[in-house]
Every structure is written in structure tokens, then in C-alpha cells.
Amino acid sequence: LCISGVELLLQAMMVQLPRFNSAMGCTPLSKPQWAACLLLGATELPVHLLLSCIPLSLVPSFSLGSRPPPSDDELGDEEERLLAPSAAMDLELAPIPPKP
């Protein structure tokens, strides 16, 4: 929440303060424009809340990045694979030659 507040403050400074907005190539917003921006930005919060309430079982299987949850056996194999040393770790780096 603190990060969002700092971000909001910096964005407002970039738009409203003369030195910042000329550097960013923008013009100050009017009060109705600010209201529209805040309203549009605030809609993200309830939309996210509504979407997070949808059970994954209702999400179509063709959606991007969807796959069935891994079984306990698959999790164990994946953990072993990630913890095992890889061949890339065994490679030695060639020394950098000195500059003449």
C-alpha cells in the first residue's frame, strides 16, 4: 500500500509540476481528467477481487498457461531436478586475457 501511495505521488508530480511534466512531455490534467483517471484505476481493485473469487475448476482448460495441478510424486521429482547440480555448473570459465 505504501508503494502504491509513493507511485501515485510521483505520477501526480510528473503530470502536474511544470519542471517534471515538461521533462516527461505531458501537460497538467484538469479535475475531471484526474477524476476519470482515479475512477479507472480504482476499478482494478474490485475487478481483481471478483476474479479471485472464481474457482479454478470453472476456468476453461484452454486458457493461457493452464495445466492440471501436479501430483505429490511430480512435485517430488521437480524438486529433485531443481536441487540436482546441472552440467552447466560444472563448466569452468575461461580467464579474461589482460589488456595490452
mmCIF file of N, CA, C and O in Angstrom:
data_model
loop_
_atom_site.group_PDB
_atom_site.id
_atom_site.type_symbol
_atom_site.label_atom_id
_atom_site.label_comp_id
_atom_site.label_asym_id
_atom_site.label_seq_id
_atom_site.Cartn_x
_atom_site.Cartn_y
_atom_site.Cartn_z
ATOM 1 N N LEU A 1 0.826 -1.179 0.000
ATOM 2 C CA LEU A 1 0.000 0.000 0.000
ATOM 3 C C LEU A 1 0.878 1.253 0.000
ATOM 4 O O LEU A 1 0.556 2.229 -0.672
ATOM 5 N N CYS A 2 1.957 1.182 0.729
ATOM 6 C CA CYS A 2 2.890 2.311 0.779
ATOM 7 C C CYS A 2 3.518 2.555 -0.594
ATOM 8 O O CYS A 2 3.659 3.700 -1.025
ATOM 9 N N ILE A 3 3.880 1.473 -1.271
ATOM 10 C CA ILE A 3 4.486 1.601 -2.600
ATOM 11 C C ILE A 3 3.499 2.225 -3.567
ATOM 12 O O ILE A 3 3.857 3.102 -4.367
ATOM 13 N N SER A 4 2.241 1.829 -3.483
ATOM 14 C CA SER A 4 1.218 2.410 -4.355
ATOM 15 C C SER A 4 1.042 3.896 -4.077
ATOM 16 O O SER A 4 0.857 4.694 -5.000
ATOM 17 N N GLY A 5 1.104 4.283 -2.812
ATOM 18 C CA GLY A 5 1.000 5.695 -2.451
ATOM 19 C C GLY A 5 2.152 6.515 -3.002
ATOM 20 O O GLY A 5 1.945 7.618 -3.532
ATOM 21 N N VAL A 6 3.355 5.992 -2.895
ATOM 22 C CA VAL A 6 4.534 6.683 -3.444
ATOM 23 C C VAL A 6 4.421 6.772 -4.959
ATOM 24 O O VAL A 6 4.711 7.815 -5.559
ATOM 25 N N GLU A 7 3.972 5.705 -5.587
ATOM 26 C CA GLU A 7 3.797 5.703 -7.041
ATOM 27 C C GLU A 7 2.772 6.748 -7.467
ATOM 28 O O GLU A 7 2.993 7.489 -8.429
ATOM 29 N N LEU A 8 1.659 6.836 -6.750
ATOM 30 C CA LEU A 8 0.629 7.828 -7.046
ATOM 31 C C LEU A 8 1.183 9.240 -6.903
ATOM 32 O O LEU A 8 0.959 10.103 -7.762
ATOM 33 N N LEU A 9 1.929 9.482 -5.844
ATOM 34 C CA LEU A 9 2.527 10.800 -5.618
ATOM 35 C C LEU A 9 3.503 11.167 -6.729
ATOM 36 O O LEU A 9 3.464 12.279 -7.272
ATOM 37 N N LEU A 10 4.370 10.241 -7.113
ATOM 38 C CA LEU A 10 5.339 10.526 -8.172
ATOM 39 C C LEU A 10 4.661 10.758 -9.514
ATOM 40 O O LEU A 10 5.065 11.648 -10.278
ATOM 41 N N GLN A 11 3.619 9.987 -9.807
ATOM 42 C CA GLN A 11 2.904 10.191 -11.065
ATOM 43 C C GLN A 11 2.199 11.542 -11.074
ATOM 44 O O GLN A 11 2.188 12.240 -12.097
ATOM 45 N N ALA A 12 1.615 11.924 -9.954
ATOM 46 C CA ALA A 12 0.962 13.230 -9.866
ATOM 47 C C ALA A 12 1.987 14.353 -10.048
ATOM 48 O O ALA A 12 1.720 15.341 -10.740
ATOM 49 N N MET A 13 3.169 14.190 -9.460
ATOM 50 C CA MET A 13 4.218 15.198 -9.629
ATOM 51 C C MET A 13 4.653 15.293 -11.088
ATOM 52 O O MET A 13 4.846 16.392 -11.613
ATOM 53 N N MET A 14 4.806 14.133 -11.753
ATOM 54 C CA MET A 14 5.248 14.140 -13.151
ATOM 55 C C MET A 14 4.227 14.825 -14.057
ATOM 56 O O MET A 14 4.591 15.415 -15.062
ATOM 57 N N VAL A 15 2.958 14.753 -13.695
ATOM 58 C CA VAL A 15 1.927 15.340 -14.547
ATOM 59 C C VAL A 15 1.673 16.800 -14.194
ATOM 60 O O VAL A 15 1.517 17.640 -15.070
ATOM 61 N N GLN A 16 1.661 17.146 -12.928
ATOM 62 C CA GLN A 16 1.211 18.469 -12.515
ATOM 63 C C GLN A 16 2.325 19.506 -12.363
ATOM 64 O O GLN A 16 2.085 20.677 -12.613
ATOM 65 N N LEU A 17 3.492 19.123 -11.924
ATOM 66 C CA LEU A 17 4.549 20.117 -11.676
ATOM 67 C C LEU A 17 5.250 20.502 -12.983
ATOM 68 O O LEU A 17 5.631 19.634 -13.770
ATOM 69 N N PRO A 18 5.412 21.813 -13.213
ATOM 70 C CA PRO A 18 5.932 22.291 -14.503
ATOM 71 C C PRO A 18 7.276 21.684 -14.917
ATOM 72 O O PRO A 18 7.444 21.288 -16.060
ATOM 73 N N ARG A 19 8.227 21.592 -14.030
ATOM 74 C CA ARG A 19 9.546 21.057 -14.428
ATOM 75 C C ARG A 19 9.471 19.573 -14.769
ATOM 76 O O ARG A 19 10.138 19.106 -15.674
ATOM 77 N N PHE A 20 8.670 18.838 -14.014
ATOM 78 C CA PHE A 20 8.558 17.405 -14.257
ATOM 79 C C PHE A 20 7.764 17.112 -15.523
ATOM 80 O O PHE A 20 8.142 16.266 -16.323
ATOM 81 N N ASN A 21 6.624 17.821 -15.710
ATOM 82 C CA ASN A 21 5.797 17.478 -16.861
ATOM 83 C C ASN A 21 6.439 17.891 -18.178
ATOM 84 O O ASN A 21 6.230 17.262 -19.203
ATOM 85 N N SER A 22 7.258 18.954 -18.177
ATOM 86 C CA SER A 22 7.965 19.290 -19.421
ATOM 87 C C SER A 22 9.044 18.252 -19.718
ATOM 88 O O SER A 22 9.286 17.915 -20.871
ATOM 89 N N ALA A 23 9.660 17.713 -18.678
ATOM 90 C CA ALA A 23 10.670 16.669 -18.878
ATOM 91 C C ALA A 23 10.024 15.376 -19.369
ATOM 92 O O ALA A 23 10.615 14.635 -20.148
ATOM 93 N N MET A 24 8.802 15.110 -18.927
ATOM 94 C CA MET A 24 8.102 13.893 -19.323
ATOM 95 C C MET A 24 7.298 14.080 -20.606
ATOM 96 O O MET A 24 6.759 13.122 -21.150
ATOM 97 N N GLY A 25 7.179 15.320 -21.074
ATOM 98 C CA GLY A 25 6.453 15.586 -22.311
ATOM 99 C C GLY A 25 4.949 15.479 -22.154
ATOM 100 O O GLY A 25 4.267 14.983 -23.044
ATOM 101 N N CYS A 26 4.406 15.918 -21.016
ATOM 102 C CA CYS A 26 2.961 15.866 -20.824
ATOM 103 C C CYS A 26 2.452 17.217 -20.332
ATOM 104 O O CYS A 26 3.233 18.112 -20.008
ATOM 105 N N THR A 27 1.148 17.360 -20.296
ATOM 106 C CA THR A 27 0.518 18.597 -19.824
ATOM 107 C C THR A 27 -0.284 18.287 -18.578
ATOM 108 O O THR A 27 -0.735 17.155 -18.390
ATOM 109 N N PRO A 28 -0.490 19.283 -17.714
ATOM 110 C CA PRO A 28 -1.268 19.042 -16.492
ATOM 111 C C PRO A 28 -2.700 18.609 -16.814
ATOM 112 O O PRO A 28 -3.280 19.001 -17.821
ATOM 113 N N LEU A 29 -3.262 17.782 -15.938
ATOM 114 C CA LEU A 29 -4.631 17.303 -16.106
ATOM 115 C C LEU A 29 -5.604 18.237 -15.396
ATOM 116 O O LEU A 29 -5.273 18.838 -14.373
ATOM 117 N N SER A 30 -6.816 18.319 -15.939
ATOM 118 C CA SER A 30 -7.878 19.070 -15.272
ATOM 119 C C SER A 30 -8.498 18.184 -14.186
ATOM 120 O O SER A 30 -8.228 16.977 -14.112
ATOM 121 N N LYS A 31 -9.360 18.779 -13.356
ATOM 122 C CA LYS A 31 -10.003 17.995 -12.294
ATOM 123 C C LYS A 31 -10.859 16.862 -12.855
ATOM 124 O O LYS A 31 -10.810 15.738 -12.338
ATOM 125 N N PRO A 32 -11.654 17.087 -13.918
ATOM 126 C CA PRO A 32 -12.409 15.950 -14.473
ATOM 127 C C PRO A 32 -11.503 14.849 -15.028
ATOM 128 O O PRO A 32 -11.814 13.662 -14.918
ATOM 129 N N GLN A 33 -10.371 15.228 -15.606
ATOM 130 C CA GLN A 33 -9.437 14.219 -16.112
ATOM 131 C C GLN A 33 -8.831 13.418 -14.957
ATOM 132 O O GLN A 33 -8.660 12.203 -15.055
ATOM 133 N N TRP A 34 -8.497 14.097 -13.850
ATOM 134 C CA TRP A 34 -7.981 13.392 -12.674
ATOM 135 C C TRP A 34 -9.033 12.426 -12.123
ATOM 136 O O TRP A 34 -8.728 11.298 -11.748
ATOM 137 N N ALA A 35 -10.279 12.889 -12.068
ATOM 138 C CA ALA A 35 -11.352 12.031 -11.555
ATOM 139 C C ALA A 35 -11.519 10.790 -12.435
ATOM 140 O O ALA A 35 -11.667 9.670 -11.926
ATOM 141 N N ALA A 36 -11.468 10.993 -13.749
ATOM 142 C CA ALA A 36 -11.598 9.857 -14.668
ATOM 143 C C ALA A 36 -10.438 8.882 -14.480
ATOM 144 O O ALA A 36 -10.640 7.657 -14.465
ATOM 145 N N CYS A 37 -9.231 9.399 -14.329
ATOM 146 C CA CYS A 37 -8.056 8.531 -14.128
ATOM 147 C C CYS A 37 -8.168 7.746 -12.825
ATOM 148 O O CYS A 37 -7.885 6.544 -12.791
ATOM 149 N N LEU A 38 -8.560 8.411 -11.748
ATOM 150 C CA LEU A 38 -8.682 7.730 -10.458
ATOM 151 C C LEU A 38 -9.804 6.695 -10.488
ATOM 152 O O LEU A 38 -9.655 5.600 -9.939
ATOM 153 N N LEU A 39 -10.907 7.031 -11.138
ATOM 154 C CA LEU A 39 -12.015 6.087 -11.241
ATOM 155 C C LEU A 39 -11.609 4.856 -12.047
ATOM 156 O O LEU A 39 -11.868 3.715 -11.648
ATOM 157 N N LEU A 40 -10.952 5.093 -13.157
ATOM 158 C CA LEU A 40 -10.498 3.978 -13.995
ATOM 159 C C LEU A 40 -9.485 3.110 -13.249
ATOM 160 O O LEU A 40 -9.556 1.880 -13.276
ATOM 161 N N GLY A 41 -8.545 3.744 -12.561
ATOM 162 C CA GLY A 41 -7.550 2.991 -11.796
ATOM 163 C C GLY A 41 -8.158 2.239 -10.635
ATOM 164 O O GLY A 41 -7.734 1.127 -10.304
ATOM 165 N N ALA A 42 -9.172 2.824 -9.989
ATOM 166 C CA ALA A 42 -9.797 2.189 -8.827
ATOM 167 C C ALA A 42 -10.647 0.983 -9.224
ATOM 168 O O ALA A 42 -10.921 0.126 -8.386
ATOM 169 N N THR A 43 -11.061 0.896 -10.473
ATOM 170 C CA THR A 43 -11.867 -0.258 -10.884
ATOM 171 C C THR A 43 -11.051 -1.544 -10.879
ATOM 172 O O THR A 43 -11.619 -2.632 -10.823
ATOM 173 N N GLU A 44 -9.738 -1.441 -10.900
ATOM 174 C CA GLU A 44 -8.897 -2.635 -10.896
ATOM 175 C C GLU A 44 -9.071 -3.423 -9.609
ATOM 176 O O GLU A 44 -9.056 -4.656 -9.615
ATOM 177 N N LEU A 45 -9.254 -2.747 -8.501
ATOM 178 C CA LEU A 45 -9.350 -3.436 -7.213
ATOM 179 C C LEU A 45 -10.591 -4.334 -7.124
ATOM 180 O O LEU A 45 -10.460 -5.522 -6.811
ATOM 181 N N PRO A 46 -11.814 -3.824 -7.379
ATOM 182 C CA PRO A 46 -12.957 -4.739 -7.300
ATOM 183 C C PRO A 46 -12.953 -5.806 -8.396
ATOM 184 O O PRO A 46 -13.409 -6.930 -8.168
ATOM 185 N N VAL A 47 -12.436 -5.473 -9.578
ATOM 186 C CA VAL A 47 -12.370 -6.480 -10.647
ATOM 187 C C VAL A 47 -11.444 -7.611 -10.234
ATOM 188 O O VAL A 47 -11.761 -8.790 -10.399
ATOM 189 N N HIS A 48 -10.309 -7.274 -9.651
ATOM 190 C CA HIS A 48 -9.380 -8.299 -9.179
ATOM 191 C C HIS A 48 -10.021 -9.150 -8.078
ATOM 192 O O HIS A 48 -9.873 -10.381 -8.064
ATOM 193 N N LEU A 49 -10.742 -8.501 -7.179
ATOM 194 C CA LEU A 49 -11.411 -9.237 -6.107
ATOM 195 C C LEU A 49 -12.437 -10.213 -6.673
ATOM 196 O O LEU A 49 -12.504 -11.369 -6.254
ATOM 197 N N LEU A 50 -13.224 -9.761 -7.639
ATOM 198 C CA LEU A 50 -14.221 -10.644 -8.254
ATOM 199 C C LEU A 50 -13.563 -11.809 -8.994
ATOM 200 O O LEU A 50 -14.005 -12.952 -8.889
ATOM 201 N N LEU A 51 -12.499 -11.525 -9.730
ATOM 202 C CA LEU A 51 -11.827 -12.593 -10.475
ATOM 203 C C LEU A 51 -11.167 -13.609 -9.550
ATOM 204 O O LEU A 51 -11.113 -14.793 -9.855
ATOM 205 N N SER A 52 -10.660 -13.148 -8.425
ATOM 206 C CA SER A 52 -10.012 -14.079 -7.498
ATOM 207 C C SER A 52 -11.019 -14.978 -6.793
ATOM 208 O O SER A 52 -10.642 -15.997 -6.219
ATOM 209 N N CYS A 53 -12.305 -14.632 -6.837
ATOM 210 C CA CYS A 53 -13.339 -15.464 -6.217
ATOM 211 C C CYS A 53 -13.808 -16.594 -7.132
ATOM 212 O O CYS A 53 -14.535 -17.478 -6.693
ATOM 213 N N ILE A 54 -13.401 -16.577 -8.392
ATOM 214 C CA ILE A 54 -13.813 -17.616 -9.328
ATOM 215 C C ILE A 54 -12.982 -18.872 -9.061
ATOM 216 O O ILE A 54 -11.753 -18.825 -9.095
ATOM 217 N N PRO A 55 -13.619 -20.015 -8.785
ATOM 218 C CA PRO A 55 -12.857 -21.250 -8.550
ATOM 219 C C PRO A 55 -12.114 -21.675 -9.815
ATOM 220 O O PRO A 55 -12.600 -21.493 -10.935
ATOM 221 N N LEU A 56 -10.935 -22.238 -9.649
ATOM 222 C CA LEU A 56 -10.135 -22.669 -10.789
ATOM 223 C C LEU A 56 -10.824 -23.765 -11.589
ATOM 224 O O LEU A 56 -10.577 -23.916 -12.778
ATOM 225 N N SER A 57 -11.718 -24.498 -10.944
ATOM 226 C CA SER A 57 -12.425 -25.557 -11.668
ATOM 227 C C SER A 57 -13.354 -24.987 -12.738
ATOM 228 O O SER A 57 -13.712 -25.682 -13.682
ATOM 229 N N LEU A 58 -13.736 -23.714 -12.615
ATOM 230 C CA LEU A 58 -14.605 -23.085 -13.603
ATOM 231 C C LEU A 58 -13.831 -22.412 -14.735
ATOM 232 O O LEU A 58 -14.422 -22.006 -15.716
ATOM 233 N N VAL A 59 -12.519 -22.297 -14.577
ATOM 234 C CA VAL A 59 -11.705 -21.659 -15.598
ATOM 235 C C VAL A 59 -11.508 -22.650 -16.738
ATOM 236 O O VAL A 59 -11.138 -23.804 -16.505
ATOM 237 N N PRO A 60 -11.767 -22.242 -17.982
ATOM 238 C CA PRO A 60 -11.625 -23.182 -19.107
ATOM 239 C C PRO A 60 -10.198 -23.697 -19.232
ATOM 240 O O PRO A 60 -9.236 -22.991 -18.938
ATOM 241 N N SER A 61 -10.074 -24.931 -19.691
ATOM 242 C CA SER A 61 -8.751 -25.549 -19.803
ATOM 243 C C SER A 61 -7.940 -24.963 -20.938
ATOM 244 O O SER A 61 -6.734 -25.148 -20.993
ATOM 245 N N PHE A 62 -8.571 -24.240 -21.862
ATOM 246 C CA PHE A 62 -7.835 -23.665 -22.981
ATOM 247 C C PHE A 62 -7.238 -22.302 -22.643
ATOM 248 O O PHE A 62 -6.611 -21.685 -23.474
ATOM 249 N N SER A 63 -7.415 -21.831 -21.411
ATOM 250 C CA SER A 63 -6.873 -20.523 -21.054
ATOM 251 C C SER A 63 -5.349 -20.587 -21.033
ATOM 252 O O SER A 63 -4.740 -21.633 -20.827
ATOM 253 N N LEU A 64 -4.731 -19.454 -21.252
ATOM 254 C CA LEU A 64 -3.283 -19.360 -21.386
ATOM 255 C C LEU A 64 -2.583 -19.834 -20.118
ATOM 256 O O LEU A 64 -2.873 -19.374 -19.029
ATOM 257 N N GLY A 65 -1.660 -20.754 -20.258
ATOM 258 C CA GLY A 65 -0.849 -21.220 -19.141
ATOM 259 C C GLY A 65 -1.550 -22.187 -18.210
ATOM 260 O O GLY A 65 -1.026 -22.497 -17.159
ATOM 261 N N SER A 66 -2.708 -22.671 -18.564
ATOM 262 C CA SER A 66 -3.403 -23.578 -17.656
ATOM 263 C C SER A 66 -2.869 -24.994 -17.818
ATOM 264 O O SER A 66 -2.512 -25.426 -18.903
ATOM 265 N N ARG A 67 -2.790 -25.681 -16.722
ATOM 266 C CA ARG A 67 -2.418 -27.092 -16.721
ATOM 267 C C ARG A 67 -2.921 -27.679 -15.415
ATOM 268 O O ARG A 67 -3.132 -26.950 -14.439
ATOM 269 N N PRO A 68 -3.130 -28.972 -15.368
ATOM 270 C CA PRO A 68 -3.652 -29.555 -14.134
ATOM 271 C C PRO A 68 -2.635 -29.422 -13.008
ATOM 272 O O PRO A 68 -1.424 -29.370 -13.250
ATOM 273 N N PRO A 69 -3.113 -29.348 -11.774
ATOM 274 C CA PRO A 69 -2.176 -29.245 -10.659
ATOM 275 C C PRO A 69 -1.309 -30.493 -10.568
ATOM 276 O O PRO A 69 -1.778 -31.594 -10.822
ATOM 277 N N PRO A 70 -0.026 -30.345 -10.220
ATOM 278 C CA PRO A 70 0.865 -31.509 -10.147
ATOM 279 C C PRO A 70 0.525 -32.404 -8.963
ATOM 280 O O PRO A 70 0.059 -31.945 -7.928
ATOM 281 N N SER A 71 0.781 -33.690 -9.143
ATOM 282 C CA SER A 71 0.570 -34.640 -8.044
ATOM 283 C C SER A 71 1.753 -34.559 -7.090
ATOM 284 O O SER A 71 2.767 -33.922 -7.367
ATOM 285 N N ASP A 72 1.625 -35.230 -5.945
ATOM 286 C CA ASP A 72 2.713 -35.213 -4.972
ATOM 287 C C ASP A 72 3.987 -35.831 -5.545
ATOM 288 O O ASP A 72 5.088 -35.381 -5.266
ATOM 289 N N ASP A 73 3.837 -36.889 -6.359
ATOM 290 C CA ASP A 73 5.008 -37.521 -6.967
ATOM 291 C C ASP A 73 5.704 -36.559 -7.920
ATOM 292 O O ASP A 73 6.925 -36.475 -7.954
ATOM 293 N N GLU A 74 4.924 -35.849 -8.708
ATOM 294 C CA GLU A 74 5.514 -34.892 -9.652
ATOM 295 C C GLU A 74 6.225 -33.769 -8.919
ATOM 296 O O GLU A 74 7.273 -33.311 -9.342
ATOM 297 N N LEU A 75 5.676 -33.327 -7.798
ATOM 298 C CA LEU A 75 6.333 -32.271 -7.034
ATOM 299 C C LEU A 75 7.674 -32.756 -6.512
ATOM 300 O O LEU A 75 8.656 -32.027 -6.538
ATOM 301 N N GLY A 76 7.718 -33.980 -6.058
ATOM 302 C CA GLY A 76 8.982 -34.521 -5.554
ATOM 303 C C GLY A 76 10.024 -34.610 -6.653
ATOM 304 O O GLY A 76 11.178 -34.249 -6.460
ATOM 305 N N ASP A 77 9.632 -35.080 -7.847
ATOM 306 C CA ASP A 77 10.567 -35.183 -8.967
ATOM 307 C C ASP A 77 11.066 -33.811 -9.389
ATOM 308 O O ASP A 77 12.239 -33.616 -9.677
ATOM 309 N N GLU A 78 10.168 -32.840 -9.430
ATOM 310 C CA GLU A 78 10.547 -31.485 -9.825
ATOM 311 C C GLU A 78 11.523 -30.894 -8.812
ATOM 312 O O GLU A 78 12.501 -30.257 -9.178
ATOM 313 N N GLU A 79 11.274 -31.126 -7.534
ATOM 314 C CA GLU A 79 12.163 -30.608 -6.505
ATOM 315 C C GLU A 79 13.550 -31.236 -6.634
ATOM 316 O O GLU A 79 14.559 -30.550 -6.539
ATOM 317 N N GLU A 80 13.603 -32.552 -6.882
ATOM 318 C CA GLU A 80 14.892 -33.213 -7.062
ATOM 319 C C GLU A 80 15.624 -32.658 -8.278
ATOM 320 O O GLU A 80 16.833 -32.438 -8.245
ATOM 321 N N ARG A 81 14.888 -32.417 -9.364
ATOM 322 C CA ARG A 81 15.503 -31.892 -10.580
ATOM 323 C C ARG A 81 16.080 -30.499 -10.334
ATOM 324 O O ARG A 81 17.177 -30.173 -10.776
ATOM 325 N N LEU A 82 15.354 -29.682 -9.582
ATOM 326 C CA LEU A 82 15.826 -28.320 -9.326
ATOM 327 C C LEU A 82 17.019 -28.295 -8.382
ATOM 328 O O LEU A 82 17.888 -27.443 -8.491
ATOM 329 N N LEU A 83 17.067 -29.242 -7.468
ATOM 330 C CA LEU A 83 18.150 -29.258 -6.499
ATOM 331 C C LEU A 83 19.393 -30.001 -7.002
ATOM 332 O O LEU A 83 20.471 -29.839 -6.444
ATOM 333 N N ALA A 84 19.246 -30.807 -8.041
ATOM 334 C CA ALA A 84 20.383 -31.563 -8.571
ATOM 335 C C ALA A 84 21.342 -30.608 -9.291
ATOM 336 O O ALA A 84 20.912 -29.686 -9.969
ATOM 337 N N PRO A 85 22.649 -30.844 -9.146
ATOM 338 C CA PRO A 85 23.595 -29.985 -9.874
ATOM 339 C C PRO A 85 23.466 -30.208 -11.370
ATOM 340 O O PRO A 85 23.287 -31.320 -11.837
ATOM 341 N N SER A 86 23.521 -29.148 -12.106
ATOM 342 C CA SER A 86 23.378 -29.260 -13.558
ATOM 343 C C SER A 86 24.751 -29.298 -14.215
ATOM 344 O O SER A 86 25.768 -28.954 -13.618
ATOM 345 N N ALA A 87 24.768 -29.717 -15.467
ATOM 346 C CA ALA A 87 26.024 -29.783 -16.206
ATOM 347 C C ALA A 87 26.600 -28.395 -16.406
ATOM 348 O O ALA A 87 27.816 -28.213 -16.479
ATOM 349 N N ALA A 88 25.749 -27.397 -16.485
ATOM 350 C CA ALA A 88 26.230 -26.022 -16.686
ATOM 351 C C ALA A 88 27.043 -25.542 -15.493
ATOM 352 O O ALA A 88 27.939 -24.717 -15.638
ATOM 353 N N MET A 89 26.774 -26.085 -14.304
ATOM 354 C CA MET A 89 27.513 -25.668 -13.123
ATOM 355 C C MET A 89 28.933 -26.230 -13.131
ATOM 356 O O MET A 89 29.809 -25.720 -12.461
ATOM 357 N N ASP A 90 29.155 -27.299 -13.898
ATOM 358 C CA ASP A 90 30.466 -27.930 -13.931
ATOM 359 C C ASP A 90 31.421 -27.245 -14.905
ATOM 360 O O ASP A 90 32.613 -27.551 -14.913
ATOM 361 N N LEU A 91 30.926 -26.374 -15.734
ATOM 362 C CA LEU A 91 31.781 -25.719 -16.717
ATOM 363 C C LEU A 91 32.687 -24.712 -16.041
ATOM 364 O O LEU A 91 32.292 -24.008 -15.124
ATOM 365 N N GLU A 92 33.922 -24.654 -16.518
ATOM 366 C CA GLU A 92 34.848 -23.666 -15.984
ATOM 367 C C GLU A 92 34.897 -22.499 -16.951
ATOM 368 O O GLU A 92 34.885 -22.685 -18.172
ATOM 369 N N LEU A 93 34.960 -21.309 -16.417
ATOM 370 C CA LEU A 93 35.022 -20.118 -17.253
ATOM 371 C C LEU A 93 36.457 -19.851 -17.671
ATOM 372 O O LEU A 93 37.393 -20.022 -16.887
ATOM 373 N N ALA A 94 36.649 -19.480 -18.918
ATOM 374 C CA ALA A 94 37.991 -19.166 -19.410
ATOM 375 C C ALA A 94 38.418 -17.822 -18.830
ATOM 376 O O ALA A 94 37.621 -16.905 -18.701
ATOM 377 N N PRO A 95 39.687 -17.701 -18.455
ATOM 378 C CA PRO A 95 40.157 -16.426 -17.896
ATOM 379 C C PRO A 95 40.139 -15.335 -18.972
ATOM 380 O O PRO A 95 40.328 -15.593 -20.155
ATOM 381 N N ILE A 96 39.905 -14.112 -18.534
ATOM 382 C CA ILE A 96 39.909 -12.978 -19.450
ATOM 383 C C ILE A 96 41.350 -12.527 -19.629
ATOM 384 O O ILE A 96 42.054 -12.277 -18.654
ATOM 385 N N PRO A 97 41.813 -12.451 -20.888
ATOM 386 C CA PRO A 97 43.201 -12.041 -21.102
ATOM 387 C C PRO A 97 43.407 -10.577 -20.727
ATOM 388 O O PRO A 97 42.494 -9.759 -20.869
ATOM 389 N N PRO A 98 44.601 -10.250 -20.226
ATOM 390 C CA PRO A 98 44.856 -8.858 -19.838
ATOM 391 C C PRO A 98 44.916 -7.955 -21.079
ATOM 392 O O PRO A 98 45.271 -8.383 -22.165
ATOM 393 N N LYS A 99 44.598 -6.687 -20.871
ATOM 394 C CA LYS A 99 44.646 -5.717 -21.953
ATOM 395 C C LYS A 99 46.106 -5.327 -22.208
ATOM 396 O O LYS A 99 46.873 -5.186 -21.261
ATOM 397 N N PRO A 100 46.442 -5.151 -23.499
ATOM 398 C CA PRO A 100 47.853 -4.789 -23.794
ATOM 399 C C PRO A 100 48.186 -3.361 -23.429
ATOM 400 O O PRO A 100 47.464 -2.517 -23.210
#
